[in-house]
Coordinates of C-alpha atoms in Angstrom, one line a residue:
M1 CA 10.7 -31.6 -29.1
N2 CA 12.6 -28.3 -28.4
G3 CA 13.9 -27.1 -25.1
E4 CA 11.0 -24.8 -24.4
E5 CA 8.6 -27.7 -24.1
Y6 CA 10.7 -29.1 -21.2
Q7 CA 10.8 -25.9 -19.2
A8 CA 8.1 -26.9 -16.7
V9 CA 9.6 -30.3 -15.9
V10 CA 13.1 -28.9 -15.6
Y11 CA 11.9 -26.1 -13.4
N12 CA 10.0 -28.4 -11.1
S13 CA 13.0 -30.7 -10.8
A14 CA 15.3 -27.8 -10.0
R15 CA 12.8 -26.4 -7.5
D16 CA 12.6 -29.8 -5.7
G17 CA 16.3 -30.6 -5.9
N18 CA 15.8 -33.7 -8.0
L19 CA 19.2 -33.9 -9.6
R20 CA 18.6 -37.4 -11.0
R21 CA 15.6 -36.3 -12.9
L22 CA 17.4 -33.2 -14.2
R23 CA 20.2 -35.4 -15.6
I24 CA 17.6 -37.5 -17.5
F25 CA 16.3 -34.5 -19.4
L26 CA 19.5 -32.4 -19.8
E27 CA 22.2 -34.9 -20.7
D28 CA 23.4 -34.9 -24.3
R29 CA 21.5 -31.8 -25.3
T30 CA 22.8 -29.1 -27.6
K31 CA 23.6 -25.6 -26.3
D32 CA 20.8 -24.1 -28.3
W33 CA 18.3 -26.6 -26.8
L34 CA 19.6 -25.9 -23.3
D35 CA 19.4 -22.1 -23.8
K36 CA 15.8 -22.3 -24.8
C37 CA 15.0 -24.7 -21.9
F38 CA 16.7 -22.4 -19.3
C39 CA 15.6 -19.0 -20.6
G40 CA 12.9 -19.6 -23.1
S41 CA 10.3 -17.2 -21.6
S42 CA 10.8 -13.9 -19.9
R43 CA 7.7 -14.7 -17.7
K44 CA 9.2 -17.8 -16.2
T45 CA 11.7 -18.1 -13.4
P46 CA 14.9 -19.8 -14.6
P47 CA 15.8 -23.2 -12.9
I48 CA 19.0 -21.8 -11.4
V49 CA 17.2 -19.0 -9.6
I50 CA 14.7 -21.3 -7.9
A51 CA 17.4 -23.9 -7.1
A52 CA 19.5 -21.2 -5.5
R53 CA 16.5 -19.9 -3.5
N54 CA 15.6 -23.4 -2.2
G55 CA 19.2 -24.3 -1.2
H56 CA 19.9 -27.1 -3.7
L57 CA 23.7 -26.8 -4.1
E58 CA 24.3 -29.8 -6.4
V59 CA 21.5 -28.7 -8.7
V60 CA 23.0 -25.2 -8.9
R61 CA 26.4 -26.6 -9.7
Y62 CA 25.0 -29.0 -12.3
L63 CA 23.0 -26.2 -14.0
L64 CA 26.2 -24.0 -14.1
L65 CA 28.0 -27.0 -15.7
K66 CA 25.2 -27.1 -18.4
G67 CA 25.6 -23.5 -19.2
A68 CA 22.8 -21.8 -17.2
D69 CA 23.1 -18.0 -17.2
V70 CA 24.2 -17.0 -13.7
S71 CA 22.9 -13.4 -14.3
A72 CA 19.4 -14.6 -15.3
T73 CA 16.6 -13.2 -13.1
G74 CA 13.3 -14.6 -12.0
T75 CA 10.5 -14.3 -9.4
V76 CA 11.0 -15.7 -5.9
S77 CA 9.0 -15.5 -2.7
F78 CA 10.1 -14.8 0.9
D79 CA 7.6 -14.9 3.8
G80 CA 4.7 -14.3 1.3
E81 CA 6.4 -11.3 -0.4
V82 CA 7.0 -11.7 -4.1
I83 CA 10.4 -10.5 -5.4
P84 CA 10.4 -10.1 -9.2
H85 CA 13.6 -10.0 -11.3
A86 CA 15.8 -11.5 -8.6
P87 CA 19.2 -12.9 -9.7
A88 CA 20.3 -16.3 -8.5
L89 CA 22.9 -14.8 -6.2
W90 CA 20.4 -12.5 -4.6
A91 CA 18.0 -15.4 -4.0
A92 CA 20.7 -17.5 -2.4
A93 CA 22.0 -14.6 -0.2
A94 CA 18.5 -13.7 1.0
A95 CA 17.8 -17.3 1.8
G96 CA 21.1 -17.6 3.7
N97 CA 22.5 -20.3 1.5
L98 CA 26.2 -19.6 2.0
D99 CA 27.5 -22.6 0.1
I100 CA 25.4 -21.7 -3.0
V101 CA 26.5 -18.0 -2.7
K102 CA 30.1 -19.2 -2.8
C103 CA 29.4 -21.5 -5.7
L104 CA 27.8 -18.8 -7.7
V105 CA 30.6 -16.3 -7.0
E106 CA 33.6 -18.6 -7.3
E107 CA 32.4 -21.1 -9.9
G108 CA 29.8 -19.1 -11.8
H109 CA 31.6 -15.7 -11.5
A110 CA 28.3 -14.0 -10.6
D111 CA 28.3 -10.2 -10.3
I112 CA 28.4 -9.7 -6.6
N113 CA 26.5 -6.4 -6.8
Q114 CA 23.8 -7.5 -9.3
T115 CA 20.5 -6.1 -8.0
T116 CA 16.8 -6.8 -8.4
D117 CA 14.7 -4.3 -10.4
T118 CA 14.2 -2.3 -7.1
H119 CA 18.0 -2.1 -6.8
S120 CA 18.3 -4.4 -3.9
S121 CA 21.8 -6.0 -3.8
P122 CA 22.6 -9.5 -2.6
L123 CA 24.2 -8.0 0.4
R124 CA 21.0 -6.1 1.3
G125 CA 19.1 -9.4 0.8
A126 CA 21.4 -11.1 3.2
C127 CA 21.0 -8.3 5.8
Y128 CA 17.2 -8.5 5.7
D129 CA 17.1 -11.8 7.6
G130 CA 20.5 -11.3 9.4
H131 CA 22.6 -13.9 7.6
L132 CA 25.8 -12.8 9.1
D133 CA 28.0 -15.5 7.5
V134 CA 26.7 -14.5 4.1
V135 CA 27.1 -10.8 4.8
K136 CA 30.8 -11.3 5.8
Y137 CA 31.5 -13.4 2.8
L138 CA 30.0 -10.9 0.3
V139 CA 31.8 -7.9 1.9
E140 CA 35.1 -9.8 1.9
R141 CA 34.5 -10.5 -1.8
G142 CA 34.0 -6.8 -2.5
A143 CA 30.3 -6.2 -2.2
D144 CA 29.4 -2.5 -1.9
F145 CA 27.9 -2.1 1.5
E146 CA 26.8 1.5 0.6
L147 CA 24.8 0.3 -2.4
A148 CA 21.2 1.4 -1.7
N149 CA 17.9 0.3 -3.1
Q150 CA 15.6 2.5 -5.2
H151 CA 14.5 4.4 -2.1
G152 CA 18.1 5.1 -1.0
H153 CA 17.9 2.5 1.8
T154 CA 21.2 0.9 2.5
P155 CA 22.2 -2.6 3.9
L156 CA 23.0 -0.9 7.3
M157 CA 19.5 0.7 7.4
I158 CA 17.7 -2.6 6.7
A159 CA 19.8 -4.5 9.2
A160 CA 19.0 -1.8 11.9
F161 CA 15.3 -1.9 11.1
R162 CA 15.2 -5.7 11.3
K163 CA 17.1 -5.5 14.6
H164 CA 20.1 -7.6 13.5
H165 CA 22.6 -6.3 16.0
F166 CA 25.7 -8.3 14.9
V167 CA 25.1 -7.5 11.3
V168 CA 25.0 -3.8 12.1
K169 CA 28.1 -4.1 14.3
Y170 CA 30.0 -5.9 11.5
L171 CA 29.0 -3.3 8.8
L172 CA 30.0 -0.4 11.0
S173 CA 33.3 -2.1 11.6
Q174 CA 33.9 -2.3 7.9
G175 CA 33.2 1.4 7.5
A176 CA 29.5 1.6 6.7
D177 CA 28.4 5.3 7.1
P178 CA 25.9 5.7 10.0
L179 CA 25.1 9.3 8.7
K180 CA 24.0 8.2 5.2
A181 CA 20.4 9.2 4.5
S182 CA 17.7 7.7 2.2
E183 CA 15.8 9.7 -0.4
R184 CA 13.3 10.7 2.3
G185 CA 16.1 11.7 4.7
N186 CA 15.9 8.9 7.2
T187 CA 19.1 7.3 8.6
A188 CA 19.9 3.9 10.2
L189 CA 19.3 5.6 13.5
H190 CA 15.7 6.4 12.5
D191 CA 15.2 2.7 11.6
A192 CA 16.7 1.4 14.9
A193 CA 14.7 3.9 17.0
E194 CA 11.5 3.0 15.1
A195 CA 12.2 -0.7 15.6
G196 CA 12.8 -0.2 19.3
S197 CA 16.3 -1.8 19.4
V198 CA 18.2 -0.4 22.4
P199 CA 21.5 -2.1 21.6
I200 CA 21.5 -1.0 17.9
T201 CA 20.5 2.5 18.8
R202 CA 23.3 2.7 21.4
L203 CA 25.7 1.2 18.9
L204 CA 24.8 3.7 16.2
L205 CA 25.0 6.7 18.6
D206 CA 28.5 5.5 19.8
S207 CA 29.5 5.3 16.1
G208 CA 28.6 8.9 15.4
A209 CA 25.0 8.8 14.4
V210 CA 23.1 12.0 15.2
N211 CA 19.5 13.0 15.9
V212 CA 18.7 14.7 12.6
P213 CA 15.2 15.1 11.1
D214 CA 14.2 13.4 7.9
D215 CA 12.3 15.2 5.1
A216 CA 9.0 15.0 7.2
N217 CA 10.9 16.8 10.0
V218 CA 10.8 13.6 12.1
T219 CA 13.9 12.8 14.2
P220 CA 15.0 9.4 15.4
L221 CA 13.9 10.5 18.9
K222 CA 10.4 11.2 17.5
C223 CA 10.5 7.8 15.7
A224 CA 11.0 6.2 19.1
A225 CA 8.1 8.2 20.6
M226 CA 5.8 7.4 17.7
S227 CA 6.6 3.7 18.0
G228 CA 6.2 3.7 21.8
N229 CA 9.8 2.6 22.6
E230 CA 10.4 4.3 26.0
E231 CA 13.8 2.7 26.5
V232 CA 15.1 4.1 23.3
I233 CA 13.7 7.5 24.1
R234 CA 15.8 7.5 27.3
L235 CA 18.9 6.9 25.3
F236 CA 18.6 10.3 23.6
E237 CA 18.2 12.3 26.8
P238 CA 21.9 13.0 27.3
I239 CA 22.3 14.3 23.7
V240 CA 19.2 16.4 23.0
D241 CA 18.0 19.7 24.5
S242 CA 15.2 19.8 27.0
Q243 CA 12.7 21.2 24.5
Q244 CA 13.2 18.2 22.2
M245 CA 12.7 15.9 25.2
R246 CA 9.5 17.7 26.2
E247 CA 8.1 17.2 22.7
A248 CA 9.2 13.6 22.5
L249 CA 7.5 12.7 25.8
K250 CA 4.3 14.4 24.8
L251 CA 4.3 12.5 21.5
Y252 CA 5.0 9.3 23.4
G253 CA 2.0 10.0 25.6
A254 CA -0.1 10.3 22.4
T255 CA 1.2 6.9 21.3
L256 CA 0.3 5.4 24.6
V257 CA -3.2 6.6 24.2
D258 CA -3.8 5.5 20.6
K259 CA -1.5 2.5 20.2
K260 CA -1.1 1.0 23.7
M261 CA -4.6 2.0 24.9
D262 CA -2.9 3.0 28.3
L263 CA -4.5 6.3 29.3
G264 CA -3.1 6.3 32.8
A265 CA 0.5 5.8 31.6
A266 CA -0.1 8.6 29.0
T267 CA -1.0 11.2 31.6
K268 CA 2.0 10.3 33.8
I269 CA 4.3 10.7 30.8
W270 CA 2.7 14.0 30.0
E271 CA 3.3 15.1 33.6
E272 CA 6.9 14.1 33.3
A273 CA 7.2 16.1 30.0
M274 CA 6.4 19.3 31.9
N275 CA 9.8 18.9 33.7
Y276 CA 11.5 19.7 30.4
G277 CA 11.7 22.7 28.2
K278 CA 9.3 25.6 28.1
P279 CA 5.5 25.9 27.6
L280 CA 4.2 26.7 24.1
S281 CA 4.2 30.3 23.2
E282 CA 0.9 30.0 21.3
R283 CA -1.9 27.5 21.3
K284 CA -4.7 27.5 18.7
P285 CA -8.0 25.7 19.1
E286 CA -9.2 23.4 16.4
A287 CA -12.9 23.0 15.8
A288 CA -12.5 19.3 14.9
Y289 CA -11.3 18.6 18.4
G290 CA -14.1 20.6 20.1
N291 CA -11.9 23.8 20.3
L292 CA -9.8 22.2 23.0
L293 CA -6.4 23.7 23.7
E294 CA -3.4 21.5 24.0
I295 CA -2.5 20.6 27.6
D296 CA 0.8 22.3 28.5
S297 CA 0.9 22.4 32.3
L298 CA 0.6 20.1 35.3
S299 CA -2.8 21.7 36.3
E300 CA -4.2 21.2 32.8
I301 CA -3.1 17.5 32.8
R302 CA -4.7 16.9 36.2
D303 CA -7.9 18.4 35.0
I304 CA -8.3 15.7 32.3
V305 CA -7.4 12.8 34.5
G306 CA -10.5 10.6 34.7
D307 CA -11.8 12.0 31.4
P308 CA -11.0 9.5 28.7
D309 CA -12.6 11.5 26.0
S310 CA -10.5 14.5 26.7
I311 CA -7.3 12.4 26.9
R312 CA -8.0 10.9 23.5
S313 CA -8.7 14.3 22.0
Q314 CA -5.4 15.6 23.5
A315 CA -3.5 12.7 21.8
L316 CA -4.8 13.9 18.4
I317 CA -4.0 17.5 19.1
I318 CA -0.5 16.8 20.3
R319 CA 0.3 14.5 17.4
E320 CA -1.0 17.0 14.8
R321 CA 1.1 19.8 16.2
I322 CA 4.3 17.9 16.7
L323 CA 4.3 15.7 13.5
G324 CA 2.5 18.3 11.4
R325 CA -0.8 18.4 9.5
S326 CA 0.7 16.5 6.5
H327 CA 2.2 13.5 8.3
P328 CA 0.5 10.1 7.5
E329 CA 0.2 9.2 11.2
T330 CA -1.7 12.4 11.9
H331 CA -4.2 11.4 9.2
Y332 CA -4.3 7.8 10.2
F333 CA -5.2 8.3 13.9
I334 CA -7.8 11.0 13.2
R335 CA -9.5 8.4 10.9
Y336 CA -9.0 5.7 13.5
R337 CA -10.5 7.8 16.3
G338 CA -13.4 8.7 14.1
A339 CA -14.0 5.0 13.3
V340 CA -14.1 4.3 17.1
Y341 CA -16.7 7.0 17.6
C342 CA -18.7 5.5 14.7
D343 CA -18.7 2.1 16.4
L344 CA -19.9 3.7 19.6
G345 CA -22.7 5.4 17.7
Q346 CA -21.3 8.9 18.1
L347 CA -21.7 9.6 14.4
H348 CA -21.5 13.4 14.6
R349 CA -18.1 13.2 16.2
C350 CA -17.0 10.6 13.7
F351 CA -17.9 12.7 10.7
T352 CA -16.4 15.8 12.2
L353 CA -13.0 14.0 12.5
W354 CA -13.2 12.4 9.1
L355 CA -14.0 15.8 7.4
H356 CA -10.9 17.2 9.2
A357 CA -8.9 14.2 7.9
V358 CA -10.0 14.8 4.3
E359 CA -9.1 18.5 4.6
L360 CA -5.7 17.7 5.9
Q361 CA -5.1 15.1 3.2
Q362 CA -6.2 17.4 0.4
S363 CA -3.9 20.1 1.7
S364 CA -0.8 17.8 1.6
L365 CA -1.3 14.9 -0.8
C366 CA -1.6 14.8 -4.6
P367 CA -5.0 14.7 -6.2
L368 CA -6.6 11.2 -6.3
H369 CA -4.1 9.9 -3.7
T370 CA -5.2 6.5 -2.4
S371 CA -5.4 7.8 1.2
I372 CA -7.9 10.5 0.1
I373 CA -10.0 8.0 -1.9
S374 CA -9.9 5.6 1.1
T375 CA -11.2 8.3 3.5
I376 CA -14.0 9.3 1.1
T377 CA -14.9 5.6 0.6
S378 CA -15.3 5.1 4.4
F379 CA -17.4 8.2 4.5
M380 CA -19.7 7.1 1.8
D381 CA -20.1 3.6 3.2
T382 CA -21.0 4.9 6.6
F383 CA -23.4 7.5 5.3
M384 CA -25.3 4.9 3.3
A385 CA -25.3 2.4 6.2
T386 CA -26.6 5.1 8.6
V387 CA -29.4 6.3 6.2
N388 CA -30.4 2.7 5.6
D389 CA -30.5 1.9 9.3
G390 CA -32.8 4.8 9.9
I391 CA -35.2 4.2 6.9
I392 CA -35.1 0.6 5.9
S393 CA -35.4 -0.7 9.4
G394 CA -38.3 1.7 10.1
N395 CA -36.6 2.9 13.3
A396 CA -38.2 6.4 13.7
D397 CA -35.8 7.5 16.4
V398 CA -32.8 6.6 14.3
S399 CA -34.3 8.2 11.3
Q400 CA -34.9 11.6 12.9
E401 CA -31.5 11.6 14.5
M402 CA -30.0 10.8 11.1
C403 CA -31.8 13.6 9.4
Y404 CA -30.6 16.3 11.7
M405 CA -27.1 14.9 12.0
L406 CA -26.3 14.1 8.4
R407 CA -27.8 17.0 6.5
D408 CA -24.9 19.4 7.0
Q409 CA -22.2 16.7 6.8
I410 CA -23.4 15.5 3.4
C411 CA -23.1 19.0 2.0
E412 CA -19.6 19.4 3.5
L413 CA -18.5 16.0 2.1
L414 CA -20.0 16.9 -1.3
N415 CA -17.9 20.1 -1.3
C416 CA -14.8 18.0 -0.4
V417 CA -15.4 15.5 -3.2
V418 CA -16.1 18.3 -5.7
H419 CA -12.9 20.0 -4.5
E420 CA -10.9 16.8 -5.2
L421 CA -12.3 16.6 -8.7
Q422 CA -11.3 20.3 -9.1
R423 CA -7.8 19.6 -7.9
F424 CA -7.4 16.9 -10.4
K425 CA -8.8 19.1 -13.2
D426 CA -6.4 21.9 -12.3
L427 CA -3.4 19.7 -12.4
T428 CA -1.0 20.8 -15.1
E429 CA 1.5 18.0 -14.8
K430 CA 1.4 14.3 -14.1
V431 CA 0.0 13.2 -10.8
K432 CA 3.0 12.8 -8.4
V433 CA 2.9 10.1 -5.7
E434 CA 5.4 8.5 -3.4
S435 CA 7.3 5.7 -5.0
G436 CA 5.4 2.4 -4.6
E437 CA 2.0 4.1 -4.2
E438 CA -0.5 4.1 -7.0
V439 CA -3.0 6.7 -8.2
D440 CA -5.9 5.3 -10.2
V441 CA -6.3 8.1 -12.8
K442 CA -8.7 6.0 -14.8
H443 CA -11.2 4.9 -12.2
S444 CA -10.9 7.4 -9.3
P445 CA -12.5 10.4 -11.1
E446 CA -15.5 8.2 -12.0
F447 CA -15.6 7.0 -8.4
L448 CA -15.7 10.6 -7.2
L449 CA -18.4 11.5 -9.7
Q450 CA -20.4 8.6 -8.5
S451 CA -19.9 9.7 -4.9
C452 CA -21.2 13.2 -5.7
L453 CA -24.3 11.8 -7.2
Q454 CA -24.9 9.4 -4.3
L455 CA -24.5 12.3 -1.9
V456 CA -27.1 14.2 -3.9
L457 CA -29.4 11.2 -3.7
L458 CA -28.8 10.9 0.1
K459 CA -29.7 14.6 0.4
F460 CA -33.0 14.0 -1.3
V461 CA -33.7 11.0 1.0
I462 CA -32.9 12.9 4.1
E463 CA -35.0 15.9 3.1
E464 CA -37.9 13.5 2.4
E465 CA -37.5 12.0 5.9
E466 CA -37.5 15.5 7.4
R467 CA -40.7 16.3 5.6
L468 CA -42.3 13.1 6.7
G469 CA -41.2 13.8 10.3
A470 CA -42.9 17.2 10.0
G471 CA -46.1 15.5 9.0
K472 CA -45.9 16.2 5.3
S473 CA -46.8 13.4 2.9
S474 CA -44.8 14.4 -0.1
R475 CA -42.1 16.8 -1.4
S476 CA -43.1 20.4 -0.9
C477 CA -44.2 22.1 -4.1
E478 CA -42.8 25.4 -2.8
S479 CA -39.4 23.8 -2.1
D480 CA -39.3 22.3 -5.6
F481 CA -40.3 25.6 -7.1
K482 CA -37.5 27.4 -5.3
L483 CA -35.0 24.8 -6.5
R484 CA -36.1 25.1 -10.1
R485 CA -36.0 28.9 -9.9
Y486 CA -32.5 28.8 -8.4
Y487 CA -31.2 26.5 -11.1
K488 CA -32.7 28.8 -13.7
L489 CA -30.9 31.7 -12.2
I490 CA -27.5 30.1 -12.2
R491 CA -27.7 27.7 -15.1
L492 CA -24.5 28.0 -17.1
S493 CA -24.4 29.6 -20.5
P494 CA -22.0 28.1 -23.1
E495 CA -19.7 31.0 -22.5
E496 CA -19.8 30.6 -18.7
E497 CA -19.0 26.9 -19.0
K498 CA -15.5 27.8 -20.3
G499 CA -14.9 30.4 -17.5
D500 CA -14.8 30.7 -13.8
L501 CA -18.1 29.3 -12.4
S502 CA -17.9 31.5 -9.3
N503 CA -18.3 34.6 -11.4
S504 CA -21.6 33.4 -12.9
F505 CA -23.7 34.7 -10.1
P506 CA -23.3 36.6 -6.8
M507 CA -21.2 34.9 -4.0
K508 CA -24.1 35.2 -1.6
D509 CA -26.1 32.8 -3.8
W510 CA -23.3 30.2 -3.4
K511 CA -23.5 30.5 0.4
C512 CA -27.2 30.3 0.4
H513 CA -27.4 27.3 -1.9
P514 CA -24.2 25.2 -1.4
F515 CA -25.9 22.0 -2.6
A516 CA -27.0 23.5 -5.9
G517 CA -23.7 25.3 -6.3
S518 CA -21.7 22.1 -5.7
L519 CA -23.7 20.3 -8.3
L520 CA -23.3 23.0 -10.9
K521 CA -19.5 23.1 -10.2
T522 CA -19.5 19.3 -10.7
L523 CA -21.1 19.6 -14.1
Q524 CA -18.4 22.2 -15.1
I525 CA -15.6 20.0 -13.9
C526 CA -17.1 16.9 -15.6
K527 CA -17.2 18.7 -18.9
A528 CA -13.5 19.5 -18.6
L529 CA -12.6 15.9 -17.6
S530 CA -14.8 14.3 -20.2
L531 CA -16.9 12.6 -17.5
H532 CA -20.6 12.1 -18.0
P533 CA -22.7 12.6 -14.9
L534 CA -26.1 11.9 -16.6
H535 CA -24.8 8.5 -17.9
T536 CA -23.5 7.6 -14.4
A537 CA -26.8 8.5 -12.8
C538 CA -28.6 6.2 -15.4
R539 CA -26.3 3.3 -14.8
D540 CA -27.3 0.3 -12.7
I541 CA -25.3 0.5 -9.5
N542 CA -25.9 -2.3 -6.9
K543 CA -25.9 -0.2 -3.7
P544 CA -28.1 -0.1 -0.7
I545 CA -31.7 0.8 -1.5
T546 CA -31.3 4.5 -0.5
S547 CA -28.3 4.9 -2.8
R548 CA -29.3 2.8 -5.8
F549 CA -29.2 4.1 -9.3
P550 CA -30.8 4.9 -11.8
S551 CA -32.4 7.7 -9.7
A552 CA -35.1 9.9 -11.2
D553 CA -34.5 12.5 -8.5
V554 CA -30.8 12.8 -9.3
I555 CA -31.3 12.7 -13.0
G556 CA -34.0 15.4 -12.8
C557 CA -31.7 17.5 -10.7
L558 CA -28.9 17.2 -13.3
I559 CA -31.2 18.1 -16.1
K560 CA -32.4 21.2 -14.2
A561 CA -28.8 22.1 -13.7
G562 CA -28.1 22.0 -17.4
A563 CA -26.9 18.5 -18.2
D564 CA -27.4 17.6 -21.9
V565 CA -29.7 14.5 -22.2
N566 CA -28.2 13.8 -25.7
E567 CA -24.5 14.0 -24.8
L568 CA -22.5 11.1 -26.0
N569 CA -20.1 9.1 -23.9
E570 CA -16.9 7.4 -25.1
S571 CA -19.0 4.5 -26.4
G572 CA -21.1 6.8 -28.5
E573 CA -24.2 6.3 -26.2
T574 CA -26.6 8.8 -24.8
A575 CA -27.9 8.6 -21.2
L576 CA -31.0 6.9 -22.5
H577 CA -28.9 4.2 -24.1
T578 CA -27.1 3.7 -20.8
L579 CA -30.4 3.3 -19.0
L580 CA -31.9 0.9 -21.5
L581 CA -28.8 -1.2 -21.7
G582 CA -29.1 -1.9 -18.0
E583 CA -30.6 -5.1 -16.6
K584 CA -33.9 -3.6 -15.4
P585 CA -34.5 -0.1 -16.9
R586 CA -37.1 2.0 -15.0
Q587 CA -40.0 3.3 -16.9
S588 CA -40.1 6.5 -14.8
V589 CA -36.5 7.4 -15.6
A590 CA -37.0 6.7 -19.4
R591 CA -40.1 8.9 -19.3
L592 CA -38.1 11.7 -17.6
L593 CA -35.4 11.6 -20.2
L594 CA -37.8 11.5 -23.1
E595 CA -39.9 14.4 -21.7
N596 CA -36.7 16.4 -21.5
G597 CA -35.7 15.9 -25.1
A598 CA -33.8 12.6 -25.2
N599 CA -33.5 11.5 -28.9
L600 CA -35.4 8.2 -29.6
F601 CA -33.4 7.6 -32.8
A602 CA -29.9 8.1 -31.4
R603 CA -27.8 5.0 -32.4
T604 CA -25.2 3.0 -30.6
K605 CA -22.0 1.7 -32.2
N606 CA -24.0 -1.5 -32.7
D607 CA -26.6 0.5 -34.7
E608 CA -29.3 0.1 -32.0
T609 CA -31.6 3.1 -31.5
C610 CA -33.2 4.0 -28.3
L611 CA -36.6 3.2 -29.8
L612 CA -35.4 -0.3 -30.6
L613 CA -34.1 -0.8 -27.1
L614 CA -37.4 0.5 -25.6
Q615 CA -39.3 -2.0 -27.7
K616 CA -37.0 -4.8 -26.3
K617 CA -36.9 -3.7 -22.7
L618 CA -40.1 -1.8 -22.0
R619 CA -42.5 -3.2 -24.6
N620 CA -45.5 -3.2 -22.3
T621 CA -45.0 0.4 -21.2
I622 CA -43.8 2.1 -24.4
G623 CA -47.3 3.3 -25.2
H624 CA -47.5 5.3 -22.0
L625 CA -44.2 7.2 -22.5
K626 CA -44.5 10.8 -23.4
V627 CA -41.9 12.0 -25.9
G628 CA -40.9 15.7 -25.6
E629 CA -38.8 16.0 -28.8
L630 CA -37.9 13.6 -31.5
T631 CA -35.1 14.2 -33.9
S632 CA -33.5 11.9 -36.4

């Protein structure tokens, strides 16, 4: 048997520190056998790495004696976080195993600056958990204390963020630069202030650190305010001007409202802030916050004392102005406050804030950013839950409230979703995201298309509820006629499909018919992105009853707007194929497609025609289907 077949047993023995068992399997083996045993697969963690991680000194020494590669890398875990491609020295340093660190450096001649695939050095690994003895040894042996990871984050920064005072003090004594900034512009002082470490913040300030903004225009003082660290805020008072102090205290008050839930303390801090700097030269109302103006005087603050709702709105207003409309915390707390309103049953306020959050995210983040998709997902889930609560439960009061409240918001969200698809379509270069964040270019466009169609369906459901509430038993013929006439008016010609949709008909028609306009724009974008809305509308989607597909209403709407019933998707299937390949195809939907020209003899890649699938799935009803046009 070759060495590869013993990898598991050797790894387990090294992991558990079982030197006796290792000797049994590794003694009297050839170099080639040992090499295959230690490094036979790139997917496996070498025994020397796991032994170094777990602190088994004698095992590490024995493996070195047997020729284990000291530079080999593997996967280790710390506090539930998986670290891939970690060298043995990094694993030992991060675990604080000083004896093993010495062994690897002095006996194994390990590269003292060998990093993980994220460019984290052994010194940075030791700084993370504050292993001062390891830090000192590595620095004394020549470790580069300015060697940063892939984000430009240095050992000094991680030690400051993790609040390891003595490690920070030692690194500074060895010449570590307190002014060095990461790729995003933050310094060790930002990290210390955010972490709330008074002694480290003081130490860094005494060592020459300054209150400079990062790339998001956030200073260490603002970091302390955002994190709610009042003692740290006070440390900056002697070194910043009064206007900066005023802003920091106002931001700190917003933190007290949303993070600490202490509204009384927040108003007191806001009152104190009025003692610094000057009032704002200009204040603009924001509709999302009820057109309130930001508080900026003692009298205005006293007017909102005892009004929790106004205090919470002020926290959002202050944060958005000071941190900016593009800052993640601005977006997060708008969404958070909206979720609180949702839980309290104040859905209109919830949706108003969430729409504002989507608009801010779309103005600052790349198309399909995970934060945008997350906000839209929350919107969709809440919309569907609200509609179901009103209709499925039979609660008439909830149903009527839902109709009046959701009608406009659904159209607004539909516009936002279509705009997100448009942003992605217009992108001329690869989607850019912050390092470490993912954009799902494959699935997110399909999710957005599905969201568009679900919103269309919800709009139909709500309009039906409004009609029933008005005493009408079915959909108005006059309303349906107007919709058909409008689609006929603005249906895209082949030439218009290639151009600017907004020029296809007067702008006033867009404003009068935002629902139809958004749907037509969706079709144009889908054509450019090779998405297939009719196929999506015909696909089985296990959603709440009011948002379940296939939907004859949505399919009919798409057909009226110009969707091609015989368009083929990537699998070579028509929309009728997609319907019939579902678990329980609906006869009404099949009839609708056939009456609008779906080809019965279109074939799948498996050479199955729609006619054959109809015979299999809808055998008992095929005789009742009316076929509009048959082509071979």
